[in-house]
Amino acid sequence: MENIDTIKNKAEYCLSCIKKPCSSTCPLNNDTAGFIKLIKQEKYKEAYELLCETTVLQPICGRICPHTKQCQKGCVRGIKSLPVEIGDMEAFIGDLAIKNNWKIPTGNSAKININKNIAVIGGGPAGLTCAAFLTKEGYQVTIYEKHQELGGILSHGIPEFRLEKKVVRETIKKILDLGIKVKTNIELSVNPKENAITIQELENEFDAIFLSFGANISSKMEIQGENLKGVYGGNELLEKDKHPNYIGKNVAIIGGGNVAMDTSRTIKRLGAKTVTVIYRRAEEQMPAEKKEIEEAKQEGIEFLFQTNILKILGKEKVEKIECIKTQLIKKEGETRLSPVNIENSNFLMDIDYVVMAVGSSPEVELTSNLNLNTDYKGRVEVYKNNQTSNPKIFAGGDLIGEKGTVAWAARSGRNAAEGIIEFLKNK
Ligand SMILES: Cc1cc2nc3c(=O)[nH]c(=O)nc-3n(C[C@H](O)[C@H](O)[C@H](O)COP(=O)(O)OP(=O)(O)OC[C@H]3O[C@@H](n4cnc5c(N)ncnc54)[C@H](O)[C@@H]3O)c2cc1C
């Protein structure tokens, strides 16, 4: 936790703008200028309670949100100089709430105990937030989670060196203390089986359902050699935390986002000789945060920008990869520059393991059997208030393709909670 004087200095740097542009660029619309003003006045508990009106993930979002692309992007200070370090202050307040055991404030209705039961499927940021905002209003919520531990990618994805598990557990404990029931090691499945529940069973048992089981299946590139031994999906490697022995090996990571950064740094720390991130666009276009790219470079990760992988070569296992250089051109109707392979610029690299980090999708086998509208990637489609094509079922987070950040997932969970409350009131 940062020193209180440092935090106060950071708060003093905030101009307390009346229009609060930082709040509009925060996916959760946190009252950023408001909670910072309370820090200036040393009203820390009030600052926490103000944040709780829109979020229950302060210690997490404070640490790992891409602030420069979200809240800090709107900061007026940032126009001429450095933006206010909003994330550090949010993490500080969240940590203080844990340390002092401050409770998440509940609405008056929570005391009424509304006799409506809601099932939340998946205990990641979207599910936890939806559960919290329903329970705060007095609804009865049960979270079903396939893993032993809640948290989703916060617990089974983002490595400890970026987000301490202790912080995740303490944040979740505070949320569960609202009175949320949890059933872990139970998964939503298409067919009845041990430790599983089907959508029909849920529909029979609950008044409403919120689906938030994420989209953590690594996408494939459909290139030659992708089925060879030694090719892994980055999402699965991080989720299961089961790795081969990388000592003395050369590893190629394909992609340029969070998963590419987290796998590359994890694998380097596990002893790989070289780890090379291969990205088809230029460094400025990488979706990963600048800070993470810098940290990766400092840790010895190598980068090959404007490079495409064409083939993975080997008899039974990966031995080499064939790559090609790209040039970036502006295509009509596209906002981002598109990479185009440069003829005859092919080259080979000696590689032992390839990690695919080129996107992810939900478990299509499951989403296509829920009797809900889905898109071309198998993501569940939602309409007003995050309601799906079945009025009793709501969905959010990565499962609906919600911009792939914790804050956006949490926002969809909060929206769905509001939608569920409206739906149940009208029943
Ligand atoms: C490696 C990595 C690093 C990232 N880094 C950042 C970052 O720094 N900052 C940021 O803002 N975002 C980051 N993201 C994105 C962010 O983590 C996700 O957008 C967010 O976690 C999505 O939340 P969610 O609740 O929709 O899904 P998830 O977090 O995926 O949670 C889904 C939950 O559902 C459970 N589940 C799955 N299937 C079932 C089933 N059938 N039955 C029951 N439960 C099930 C899962 O076990 C999981 O607990 C990162 C993502 C990855 C993969």
Coordinates of C-alpha atoms and ligand atoms in Angstrom, one line a residue:
M1 CA 0.0 0.0 0.0
E2 CA 1.3 3.5 -0.9
N3 CA 2.3 5.9 1.9
I4 CA -0.5 8.2 2.9
D5 CA 1.5 11.4 2.2
T6 CA 2.2 10.2 -1.3
I7 CA -1.5 9.5 -1.8
K8 CA -2.4 13.0 -0.4
N9 CA 0.1 14.6 -2.8
K10 CA -1.5 12.7 -5.7
A11 CA -4.9 13.8 -4.6
E12 CA -3.8 17.5 -4.4
Y13 CA -2.6 17.3 -8.0
C14 CA -6.3 16.6 -9.1
L15 CA -8.1 19.8 -10.3
S16 CA -11.5 18.6 -9.0
C17 CA -13.0 19.4 -12.3
I18 CA -16.8 20.1 -12.1
K19 CA -17.5 18.2 -15.4
K20 CA -15.6 15.1 -14.2
P21 CA -14.3 13.9 -17.6
C22 CA -12.4 11.1 -15.8
S23 CA -15.7 9.7 -14.7
S24 CA -17.1 9.6 -18.2
T25 CA -14.1 7.7 -19.5
C26 CA -14.2 5.2 -16.5
P27 CA -16.3 2.2 -17.7
L28 CA -17.9 2.1 -14.3
N29 CA -18.5 5.8 -14.3
N30 CA -16.9 6.0 -10.8
D31 CA -17.2 9.4 -9.2
T32 CA -13.4 9.8 -9.5
A33 CA -13.1 13.5 -8.8
G34 CA -15.5 13.1 -5.9
F35 CA -13.6 10.3 -4.1
I36 CA -10.3 12.2 -4.7
K37 CA -11.8 15.3 -3.1
L38 CA -12.7 13.2 -0.1
I39 CA -9.1 12.0 0.1
K40 CA -8.0 15.6 0.1
Q41 CA -10.3 16.1 3.1
E42 CA -8.9 13.0 4.7
K43 CA -12.4 11.4 4.6
Y44 CA -11.2 8.0 3.6
K45 CA -14.2 5.9 4.7
E46 CA -16.5 8.3 2.8
A47 CA -14.3 8.0 -0.2
Y48 CA -14.7 4.2 0.0
E49 CA -18.4 4.4 0.3
L50 CA -18.7 6.8 -2.6
L51 CA -16.7 4.3 -4.8
C52 CA -19.0 1.5 -3.6
E53 CA -21.9 3.2 -5.3
T54 CA -20.5 2.1 -8.6
T55 CA -17.9 -0.6 -7.9
V56 CA -16.9 -3.4 -5.5
L57 CA -13.5 -4.1 -7.1
Q58 CA -11.5 -1.1 -6.0
P59 CA -8.3 -2.9 -5.0
I60 CA -8.3 -4.8 -8.3
C61 CA -9.3 -2.0 -10.7
G62 CA -6.9 0.3 -8.9
R63 CA -4.0 -2.1 -9.7
I64 CA -4.7 -3.6 -13.1
C65 CA -7.2 -1.4 -15.1
P66 CA -5.6 0.0 -18.2
H67 CA -5.9 3.5 -16.6
T68 CA -4.3 5.4 -19.5
K69 CA -7.0 4.1 -21.8
Q70 CA -9.9 4.5 -19.3
C71 CA -10.2 7.0 -16.4
Q72 CA -6.9 8.7 -16.8
K73 CA -7.5 9.2 -20.5
G74 CA -10.2 11.8 -19.6
C75 CA -8.0 13.6 -17.0
V76 CA -7.7 17.3 -17.8
R77 CA -4.2 17.4 -16.3
G78 CA -3.2 14.9 -19.0
I79 CA -3.7 17.4 -21.8
K80 CA -0.6 19.4 -21.0
S81 CA 1.2 17.2 -18.5
L82 CA 0.9 13.8 -16.7
P83 CA -2.6 12.7 -15.7
V84 CA -3.7 12.3 -12.1
E85 CA -2.7 8.8 -10.9
I86 CA -6.3 7.7 -10.3
G87 CA -5.6 4.0 -10.1
D88 CA -3.1 4.3 -7.2
M89 CA -5.7 6.2 -5.2
E90 CA -8.5 3.8 -5.9
A91 CA -6.2 0.9 -4.9
F92 CA -5.2 2.8 -1.7
I93 CA -8.8 3.3 -0.7
G94 CA -9.7 -0.3 -1.5
D95 CA -6.8 -1.6 0.6
L96 CA -7.7 0.7 3.5
A97 CA -11.3 -0.8 3.4
I98 CA -9.8 -4.3 3.7
K99 CA -7.4 -3.3 6.5
N100 CA -10.1 -1.5 8.5
N101 CA -12.8 -4.1 7.7
W102 CA -15.2 -1.4 6.3
K103 CA -18.3 -3.1 4.9
I104 CA -19.8 -2.5 1.5
P105 CA -22.8 -0.2 2.3
T106 CA -26.1 -1.8 1.4
G107 CA -29.3 0.0 0.3
N108 CA -32.2 0.1 2.8
S109 CA -34.0 -2.6 0.8
A110 CA -31.2 -5.1 1.7
K111 CA -32.7 -5.3 5.2
I112 CA -36.1 -6.2 3.7
N113 CA -34.8 -9.5 2.3
I114 CA -36.6 -9.8 -1.1
N115 CA -37.7 -13.4 -1.7
K116 CA -36.4 -13.7 -5.2
N117 CA -33.5 -16.1 -6.1
I118 CA -31.0 -15.4 -8.7
A119 CA -28.3 -17.7 -10.0
V120 CA -25.0 -16.3 -11.2
I121 CA -22.9 -18.6 -13.3
G122 CA -19.2 -17.8 -13.1
G123 CA -17.5 -16.0 -10.3
G124 CA -15.3 -13.5 -12.2
P125 CA -15.5 -9.7 -12.2
A126 CA -18.8 -9.7 -14.0
G127 CA -20.5 -12.3 -11.8
L128 CA -19.1 -11.0 -8.6
T129 CA -20.3 -7.5 -9.4
C130 CA -23.7 -8.6 -10.5
A131 CA -24.1 -10.7 -7.3
A132 CA -23.0 -7.8 -5.1
F133 CA -25.3 -5.2 -6.6
L134 CA -28.3 -7.6 -6.4
T135 CA -27.5 -8.6 -2.8
K136 CA -27.0 -4.9 -1.8
E137 CA -30.7 -4.5 -2.8
G138 CA -31.9 -7.5 -0.8
Y139 CA -32.1 -10.2 -3.5
Q140 CA -30.9 -13.8 -2.8
V141 CA -28.0 -14.7 -4.9
T142 CA -26.1 -18.0 -5.5
I143 CA -22.9 -18.0 -7.5
Y144 CA -22.0 -21.3 -9.3
E145 CA -18.3 -21.5 -10.2
K146 CA -16.5 -24.4 -11.9
H147 CA -13.2 -23.8 -10.1
Q148 CA -12.5 -24.3 -6.4
E149 CA -11.8 -20.6 -6.1
L150 CA -13.8 -17.5 -7.3
G151 CA -12.3 -14.6 -9.1
G152 CA -12.2 -15.8 -12.8
I153 CA -9.2 -14.5 -14.6
L154 CA -8.2 -12.5 -11.5
S155 CA -7.5 -15.8 -9.8
H156 CA -6.8 -18.1 -12.8
G157 CA -5.0 -16.0 -15.3
I158 CA -3.3 -12.8 -14.2
P159 CA 0.0 -13.8 -12.7
E160 CA 0.9 -13.1 -9.0
F161 CA 3.6 -10.6 -10.1
R162 CA 0.9 -8.3 -11.5
L163 CA -1.9 -9.0 -9.1
E164 CA -1.4 -10.5 -5.7
K165 CA -3.8 -13.4 -5.0
K166 CA -4.1 -12.2 -1.4
V167 CA -5.7 -8.9 -2.6
V168 CA -8.1 -10.8 -4.9
R169 CA -9.2 -13.1 -2.0
E170 CA -9.7 -10.3 0.4
T171 CA -11.7 -8.3 -2.2
I172 CA -13.9 -11.4 -2.8
K173 CA -14.4 -12.0 0.9
K174 CA -15.7 -8.5 1.3
I175 CA -18.2 -9.1 -1.5
L176 CA -19.3 -12.5 -0.2
D177 CA -19.8 -10.9 3.3
L178 CA -22.8 -9.2 1.8
G179 CA -24.5 -12.5 2.2
I180 CA -24.0 -14.2 -1.2
K181 CA -24.2 -18.0 -1.4
V182 CA -21.4 -19.8 -3.3
K183 CA -21.3 -23.3 -4.9
T184 CA -17.8 -23.9 -6.2
N185 CA -16.6 -26.9 -8.2
I186 CA -19.9 -26.9 -10.0
E187 CA -20.2 -26.1 -13.7
L188 CA -23.0 -25.2 -16.0
S189 CA -23.0 -28.0 -18.6
V190 CA -25.1 -29.0 -21.6
N191 CA -25.9 -32.5 -20.2
P192 CA -26.6 -33.6 -16.6
K193 CA -23.5 -35.0 -14.9
E194 CA -21.7 -35.1 -11.5
N195 CA -20.8 -31.6 -10.2
A196 CA -22.7 -29.9 -12.9
I197 CA -26.0 -28.1 -13.4
T198 CA -28.0 -27.6 -16.6
I199 CA -29.7 -24.4 -17.8
Q200 CA -33.1 -26.2 -17.4
E201 CA -32.4 -27.0 -13.8
L202 CA -31.4 -23.4 -13.2
E203 CA -34.5 -22.1 -14.9
N204 CA -36.7 -24.3 -12.7
E205 CA -35.0 -23.4 -9.5
F206 CA -34.3 -19.6 -9.9
D207 CA -36.3 -16.5 -10.7
A208 CA -33.5 -15.1 -12.9
I209 CA -30.1 -16.2 -14.1
F210 CA -27.0 -14.2 -14.9
L211 CA -24.5 -15.9 -17.2
S212 CA -20.9 -14.7 -16.8
F213 CA -18.7 -17.7 -17.5
G214 CA -16.2 -15.8 -19.6
A215 CA -14.5 -16.5 -22.9
N216 CA -11.2 -18.1 -22.0
I217 CA -10.7 -20.5 -24.8
S218 CA -7.6 -19.5 -26.9
S219 CA -8.4 -18.8 -30.6
K220 CA -6.5 -20.7 -33.2
M221 CA -4.8 -19.2 -36.3
E222 CA -5.5 -22.3 -38.4
I223 CA -2.0 -22.4 -39.7
Q224 CA 0.1 -25.4 -40.7
G225 CA 1.6 -27.2 -37.7
E226 CA -0.7 -25.8 -35.0
N227 CA -1.6 -29.3 -33.8
L228 CA 2.1 -30.2 -33.2
K229 CA 3.2 -31.1 -29.7
G230 CA 4.6 -27.9 -28.0
V231 CA 1.9 -25.5 -29.3
Y232 CA -0.2 -24.1 -26.4
G233 CA -3.1 -21.7 -26.0
G234 CA -2.0 -18.8 -23.8
N235 CA -5.3 -18.6 -21.9
E236 CA -5.3 -22.2 -20.9
L237 CA -1.6 -22.1 -19.9
L238 CA -2.3 -19.3 -17.5
E239 CA -5.7 -20.6 -16.3
K240 CA -4.4 -24.1 -15.5
D241 CA -0.9 -22.9 -14.5
K242 CA 0.5 -26.1 -15.8
H243 CA 3.6 -25.6 -17.9
P244 CA 6.2 -27.7 -19.6
N245 CA 9.9 -27.4 -18.6
Y246 CA 11.1 -24.3 -20.4
I247 CA 14.7 -24.4 -19.1
G248 CA 17.1 -23.7 -21.9
K249 CA 14.2 -23.5 -24.5
N250 CA 13.3 -20.9 -27.1
V251 CA 9.6 -19.9 -26.9
A252 CA 7.6 -17.8 -29.4
I253 CA 4.5 -16.0 -28.2
I254 CA 2.1 -14.9 -30.9
G255 CA 0.0 -11.9 -30.2
G256 CA 0.2 -8.4 -28.6
G257 CA -2.4 -8.2 -25.8
N258 CA -2.6 -9.0 -22.1
V259 CA -2.3 -12.7 -22.6
A260 CA 0.8 -12.3 -24.8
M261 CA 2.4 -10.1 -22.1
D262 CA 1.5 -12.3 -19.1
T263 CA 2.5 -15.6 -20.8
S264 CA 5.8 -14.2 -22.0
R265 CA 6.8 -12.8 -18.6
T266 CA 5.6 -16.0 -16.8
I267 CA 7.6 -18.2 -19.2
K268 CA 10.7 -16.1 -18.9
R269 CA 10.5 -16.3 -15.1
L270 CA 10.1 -20.1 -15.5
G271 CA 13.6 -20.3 -17.0
A272 CA 13.2 -20.1 -20.8
K273 CA 16.4 -19.2 -22.7
T274 CA 14.6 -16.8 -25.1
V275 CA 11.0 -15.6 -25.2
T276 CA 10.1 -13.7 -28.4
V277 CA 6.8 -12.0 -28.8
I278 CA 5.7 -11.9 -32.4
Y279 CA 3.2 -9.2 -33.4
R280 CA 2.0 -8.5 -36.8
R281 CA 1.5 -4.7 -36.3
A282 CA 3.9 -2.0 -34.9
E283 CA 4.7 -1.5 -31.2
E284 CA 2.4 1.6 -31.0
Q285 CA -0.6 -0.5 -32.1
M286 CA -0.1 -3.3 -29.5
P287 CA -3.2 -3.7 -27.4
A288 CA -1.1 -4.3 -24.3
E289 CA -0.4 -1.4 -22.0
K290 CA 2.8 0.6 -22.6
K291 CA 3.9 0.0 -19.0
E292 CA 3.6 -3.8 -19.4
I293 CA 5.6 -3.8 -22.7
E294 CA 8.3 -1.8 -21.0
E295 CA 8.4 -4.2 -18.0
A296 CA 8.5 -7.1 -20.4
K297 CA 11.5 -5.6 -22.3
Q298 CA 13.3 -5.0 -19.0
E299 CA 12.8 -8.6 -18.1
G300 CA 14.5 -9.7 -21.3
I301 CA 11.5 -10.5 -23.5
E302 CA 12.4 -9.9 -27.2
F303 CA 9.9 -8.4 -29.6
L304 CA 9.5 -8.9 -33.3
F305 CA 7.1 -6.3 -34.6
Q306 CA 5.5 -6.2 -38.0
T307 CA 6.0 -10.0 -38.3
N308 CA 3.5 -12.7 -39.1
I309 CA 3.8 -16.4 -38.3
L310 CA 3.1 -18.5 -41.4
K311 CA 3.9 -22.1 -40.4
I312 CA 5.0 -24.2 -37.4
L313 CA 7.4 -26.8 -38.5
G314 CA 8.5 -30.1 -36.9
K315 CA 8.1 -33.9 -37.2
E316 CA 6.1 -34.5 -34.0
K317 CA 6.9 -31.5 -32.0
V318 CA 7.7 -27.9 -32.7
E319 CA 11.2 -27.4 -34.2
K320 CA 11.0 -24.2 -36.1
I321 CA 8.6 -21.5 -37.2
E322 CA 8.4 -19.7 -40.5
C323 CA 7.7 -16.0 -40.3
I324 CA 7.3 -13.2 -42.7
K325 CA 7.7 -9.4 -42.3
T326 CA 4.6 -7.1 -42.8
Q327 CA 4.0 -3.6 -43.9
L328 CA 1.1 -1.6 -42.6
I329 CA -1.4 -0.1 -44.9
K330 CA -4.6 1.9 -44.5
K331 CA -7.5 -0.1 -45.9
E332 CA -10.7 1.6 -46.8
G333 CA -13.3 1.4 -44.0
E334 CA -10.8 0.3 -41.4
T335 CA -9.7 2.5 -38.5
R336 CA -6.5 0.5 -37.7
L337 CA -3.6 0.1 -40.1
S338 CA -3.7 -3.4 -41.6
P339 CA -0.7 -5.6 -41.8
V340 CA 0.1 -7.1 -45.2
N341 CA 2.8 -9.7 -45.7
I342 CA 5.9 -8.5 -47.6
E343 CA 6.7 -10.9 -50.4
N344 CA 9.9 -12.9 -50.1
S345 CA 10.7 -11.6 -46.6
N346 CA 10.2 -15.1 -45.1
F347 CA 12.6 -16.3 -42.4
L348 CA 12.9 -19.3 -40.1
M349 CA 13.5 -19.4 -36.3
D350 CA 14.5 -22.3 -34.1
I351 CA 11.7 -22.6 -31.6
D352 CA 10.8 -25.3 -29.0
Y353 CA 7.4 -24.0 -27.9
V354 CA 4.7 -21.7 -29.5
V355 CA 2.1 -20.0 -27.4
M356 CA -1.0 -18.7 -29.2
A357 CA -2.3 -15.4 -27.7
V358 CA -4.3 -14.1 -30.6
G359 CA -7.7 -13.8 -28.9
S360 CA -10.2 -16.0 -27.2
S361 CA -13.8 -17.1 -27.3
P362 CA -16.4 -18.8 -25.0
E363 CA -16.9 -22.5 -24.9
V364 CA -19.0 -22.8 -28.1
E365 CA -20.2 -26.3 -27.3
L366 CA -21.9 -24.7 -24.2
T367 CA -23.2 -21.4 -25.6
S368 CA -24.7 -23.0 -28.7
N369 CA -26.7 -25.4 -26.5
L370 CA -28.3 -22.8 -24.2
N371 CA -31.1 -22.0 -26.6
L372 CA -30.0 -18.3 -26.7
N373 CA -29.0 -16.1 -29.6
T374 CA -25.3 -16.1 -30.1
D375 CA -22.9 -14.3 -32.5
Y376 CA -20.4 -15.8 -35.0
K377 CA -17.9 -16.3 -32.2
G378 CA -20.3 -18.2 -30.0
R379 CA -20.7 -15.2 -27.7
V380 CA -24.1 -14.7 -26.1
E381 CA -26.1 -11.8 -27.6
V382 CA -27.7 -9.3 -25.2
Y383 CA -30.2 -6.6 -25.6
K384 CA -31.5 -3.8 -23.3
N385 CA -30.4 -4.2 -19.7
N386 CA -28.1 -7.2 -20.7
Q387 CA -31.2 -9.4 -21.2
T388 CA -30.7 -12.3 -23.6
S389 CA -33.2 -13.7 -26.1
N390 CA -34.7 -15.6 -23.1
P391 CA -36.2 -12.9 -20.8
K392 CA -35.3 -14.8 -17.6
I393 CA -31.6 -15.0 -18.6
F394 CA -29.1 -12.1 -18.5
A395 CA -25.5 -12.2 -19.5
G396 CA -22.3 -10.1 -19.3
G397 CA -18.5 -9.8 -19.3
D398 CA -16.3 -11.5 -21.7
L399 CA -19.0 -14.0 -22.6
I400 CA -20.8 -11.2 -24.5
G401 CA -17.6 -9.8 -25.9
E402 CA -17.6 -6.8 -23.4
K403 CA -14.4 -5.0 -24.5
G404 CA -12.1 -7.4 -22.5
T405 CA -11.3 -5.5 -19.4
V406 CA -12.1 -6.0 -15.8
A407 CA -13.9 -2.7 -15.5
W408 CA -16.1 -3.3 -18.5
A409 CA -17.0 -6.8 -17.3
A410 CA -17.9 -5.3 -13.9
R411 CA -20.0 -2.6 -15.6
S412 CA -22.0 -5.2 -17.5
G413 CA -22.5 -7.1 -14.2
R414 CA -23.9 -4.0 -12.6
N415 CA -26.1 -3.2 -15.6
A416 CA -27.5 -6.7 -15.5
A417 CA -28.2 -6.5 -11.8
E418 CA -30.3 -3.4 -12.5
G419 CA -32.0 -5.2 -15.4
I420 CA -32.8 -8.2 -13.3
I421 CA -34.3 -6.0 -10.6
E422 CA -36.5 -4.3 -13.1
F423 CA -37.5 -7.7 -14.7
L424 CA -38.4 -9.2 -11.3
K425 CA -40.3 -6.1 -10.2
N426 CA -42.5 -6.4 -13.3
K427 CA -43.2 -10.1 -12.8
Ligands
LIG1 C1 -4.1 -13.2 -19.0 C2 -5.1 -12.1 -18.9 C3 -4.7 -10.9 -18.4 C4 -5.6 -9.9 -18.3 N1 -5.1 -8.7 -17.8 C5 -6.0 -7.7 -17.6 C6 -5.6 -6.4 -17.1 O1 -4.5 -6.3 -16.7 N2 -6.6 -5.5 -16.9 C7 -7.9 -5.6 -17.3 O2 -8.7 -4.8 -17.1 N3 -8.3 -6.8 -17.9 C8 -7.4 -7.8 -18.1 N4 -7.8 -9.0 -18.7 C9 -9.2 -9.1 -19.1 C10 -10.1 -9.4 -17.9 O3 -9.4 -10.3 -17.0 C11 -11.4 -10.0 -18.3 O4 -12.0 -9.1 -19.3 C12 -12.4 -10.2 -17.2 O5 -11.8 -11.1 -16.2 C13 -13.7 -10.8 -17.7 O6 -14.5 -11.1 -16.6 P1 -15.7 -12.1 -16.7 O7 -16.3 -12.1 -15.3 O8 -16.5 -11.8 -17.8 O9 -15.0 -13.5 -17.0 P2 -13.8 -14.4 -16.2 O10 -12.9 -13.5 -15.5 O11 -13.3 -15.2 -17.3 O12 -14.7 -15.3 -15.2 C14 -15.5 -16.3 -15.7 C15 -15.7 -17.3 -14.5 O13 -16.6 -18.3 -15.0 C16 -16.1 -19.6 -14.6 N5 -16.7 -20.6 -15.5 C17 -16.3 -20.8 -16.8 N6 -17.1 -21.8 -17.3 C18 -18.0 -22.1 -16.3 C19 -19.1 -23.0 -16.3 N7 -19.4 -23.8 -17.4 N8 -19.8 -23.1 -15.2 C20 -19.5 -22.4 -14.1 N9 -18.5 -21.5 -14.1 C21 -17.7 -21.3 -15.2 C22 -14.6 -19.4 -14.7 O14 -13.9 -20.4 -14.0 C23 -14.4 -18.0 -14.2 O15 -14.3 -18.0 -12.8 C24 -6.9 -10.0 -18.8 C25 -7.3 -11.2 -19.3 C26 -6.4 -12.3 -19.4 C27 -6.8 -13.6 -20.0

